PDB file of C-alpha atoms in Angstrom:
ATOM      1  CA  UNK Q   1       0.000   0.000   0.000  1.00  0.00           C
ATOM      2  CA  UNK Q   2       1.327   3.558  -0.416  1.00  0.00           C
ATOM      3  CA  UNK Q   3       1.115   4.363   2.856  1.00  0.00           C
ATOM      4  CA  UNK Q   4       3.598   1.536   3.993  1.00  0.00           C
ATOM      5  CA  UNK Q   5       5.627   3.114   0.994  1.00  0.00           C
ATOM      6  CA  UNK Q   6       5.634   6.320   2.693  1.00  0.00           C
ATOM      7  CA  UNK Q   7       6.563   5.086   6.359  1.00  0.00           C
ATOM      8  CA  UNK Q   8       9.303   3.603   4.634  1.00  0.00           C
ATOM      9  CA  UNK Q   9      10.682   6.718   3.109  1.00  0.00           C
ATOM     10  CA  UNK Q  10      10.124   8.287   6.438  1.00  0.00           C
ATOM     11  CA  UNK Q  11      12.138   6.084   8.273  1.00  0.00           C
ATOM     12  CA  UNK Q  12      15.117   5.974   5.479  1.00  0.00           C
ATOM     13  CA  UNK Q  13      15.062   9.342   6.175  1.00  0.00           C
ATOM     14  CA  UNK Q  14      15.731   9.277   9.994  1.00  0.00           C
ATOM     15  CA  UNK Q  15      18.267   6.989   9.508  1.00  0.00           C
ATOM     16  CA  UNK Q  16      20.271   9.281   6.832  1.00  0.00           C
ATOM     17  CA  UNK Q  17      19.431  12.526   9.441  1.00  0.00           C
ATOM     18  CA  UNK Q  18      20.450  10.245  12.753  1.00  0.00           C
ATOM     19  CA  UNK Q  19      24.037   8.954  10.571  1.00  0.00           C
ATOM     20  CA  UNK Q  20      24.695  12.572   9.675  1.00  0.00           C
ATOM     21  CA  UNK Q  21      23.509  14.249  12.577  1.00  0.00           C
ATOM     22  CA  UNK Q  22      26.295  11.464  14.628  1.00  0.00           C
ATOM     23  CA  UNK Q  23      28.932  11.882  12.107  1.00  0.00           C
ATOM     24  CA  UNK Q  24      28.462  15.535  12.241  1.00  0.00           C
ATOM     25  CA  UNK Q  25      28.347  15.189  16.088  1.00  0.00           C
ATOM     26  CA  UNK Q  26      31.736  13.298  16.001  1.00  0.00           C
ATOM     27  CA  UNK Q  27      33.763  16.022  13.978  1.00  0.00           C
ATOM     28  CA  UNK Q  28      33.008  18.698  16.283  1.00  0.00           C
ATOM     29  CA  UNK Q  29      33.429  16.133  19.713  1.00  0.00           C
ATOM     30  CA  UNK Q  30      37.164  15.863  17.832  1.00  0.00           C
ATOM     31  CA  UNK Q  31      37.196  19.332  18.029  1.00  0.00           C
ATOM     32  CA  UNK Q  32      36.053  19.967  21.399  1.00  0.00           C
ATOM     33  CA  UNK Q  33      39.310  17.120  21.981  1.00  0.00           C
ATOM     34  CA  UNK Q  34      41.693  19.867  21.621  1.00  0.00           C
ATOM     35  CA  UNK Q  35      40.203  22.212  23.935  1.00  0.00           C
ATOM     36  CA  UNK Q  36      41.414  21.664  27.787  1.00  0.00           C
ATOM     37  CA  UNK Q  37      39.845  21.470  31.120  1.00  0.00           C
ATOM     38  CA  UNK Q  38      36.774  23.029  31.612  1.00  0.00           C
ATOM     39  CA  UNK Q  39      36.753  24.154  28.025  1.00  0.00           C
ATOM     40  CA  UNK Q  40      36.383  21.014  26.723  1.00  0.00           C
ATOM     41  CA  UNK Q  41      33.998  19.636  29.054  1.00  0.00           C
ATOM     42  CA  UNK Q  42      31.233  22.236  28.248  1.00  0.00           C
ATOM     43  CA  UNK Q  43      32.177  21.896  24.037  1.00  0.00           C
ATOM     44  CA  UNK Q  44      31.799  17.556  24.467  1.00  0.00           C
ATOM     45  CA  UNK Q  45      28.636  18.328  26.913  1.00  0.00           C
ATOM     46  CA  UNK Q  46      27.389  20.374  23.950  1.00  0.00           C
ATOM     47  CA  UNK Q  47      27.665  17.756  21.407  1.00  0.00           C
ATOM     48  CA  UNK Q  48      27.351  14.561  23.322  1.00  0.00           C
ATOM     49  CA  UNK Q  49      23.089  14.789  22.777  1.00  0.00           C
ATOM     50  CA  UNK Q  50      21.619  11.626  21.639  1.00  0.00           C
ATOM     51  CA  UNK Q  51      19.757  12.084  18.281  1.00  0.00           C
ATOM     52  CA  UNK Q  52      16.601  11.353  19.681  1.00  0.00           C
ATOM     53  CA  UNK Q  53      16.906  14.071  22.380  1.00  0.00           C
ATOM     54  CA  UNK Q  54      17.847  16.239  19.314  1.00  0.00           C
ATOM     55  CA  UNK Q  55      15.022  15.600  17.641  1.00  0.00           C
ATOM     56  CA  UNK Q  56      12.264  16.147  20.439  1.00  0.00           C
ATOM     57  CA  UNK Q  57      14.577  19.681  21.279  1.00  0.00           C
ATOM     58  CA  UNK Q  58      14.172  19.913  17.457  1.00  0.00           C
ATOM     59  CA  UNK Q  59      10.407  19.286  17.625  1.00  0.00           C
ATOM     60  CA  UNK Q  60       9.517  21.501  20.684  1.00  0.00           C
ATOM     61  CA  UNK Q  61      11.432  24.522  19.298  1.00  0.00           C
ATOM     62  CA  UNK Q  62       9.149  23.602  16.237  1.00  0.00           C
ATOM     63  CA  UNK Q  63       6.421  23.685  17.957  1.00  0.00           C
ATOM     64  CA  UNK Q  64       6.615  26.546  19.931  1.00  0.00           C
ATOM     65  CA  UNK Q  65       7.335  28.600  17.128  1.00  0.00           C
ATOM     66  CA  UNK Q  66       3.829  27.572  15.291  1.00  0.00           C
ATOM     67  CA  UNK Q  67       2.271  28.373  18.862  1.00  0.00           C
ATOM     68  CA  UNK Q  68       3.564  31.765  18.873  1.00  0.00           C
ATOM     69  CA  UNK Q  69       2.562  32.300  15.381  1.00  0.00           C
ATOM     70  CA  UNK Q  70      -1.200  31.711  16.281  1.00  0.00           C
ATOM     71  CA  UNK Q  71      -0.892  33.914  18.964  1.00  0.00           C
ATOM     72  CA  UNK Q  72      -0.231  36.885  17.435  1.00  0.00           C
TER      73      UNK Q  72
END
């Protein structure tokens, strides 16, 4: 059925957002690798988010956005 079709794009999708979101994720963790002390530990804490957590951040910001839009 087309809809199964479409589920399946949907979650080829994910998976090509959650591989480049984590290799994307991994360059700047290498960064942060340079960094010392304190530095570094805020720069990895900054990139060490899952890309699930990510995506409901992602989602919420979203959201709120289109909430404040039918506010106004």
């Amino acid at each position: 059925s087309p809809l199964s079709s479409s589920s399946a794009a949907s979650d080829v999708y994910k998976r090509q957002s959650q591989d480049l979101y984590e290799a994307t994720q991994e360059n700047r963790l290498q960064e942060c690798r340079k960094l010392y002390g304190a530095q570094r530990e805020e720069c990895e804490a900054q990139y060490q988010k899952s890309y699930d957590t990510y995506e409901r951040e992602r989602n919420e910001v979203i959201n709120e956005g289109i909430n404040q839009g039918k506010k106004k």
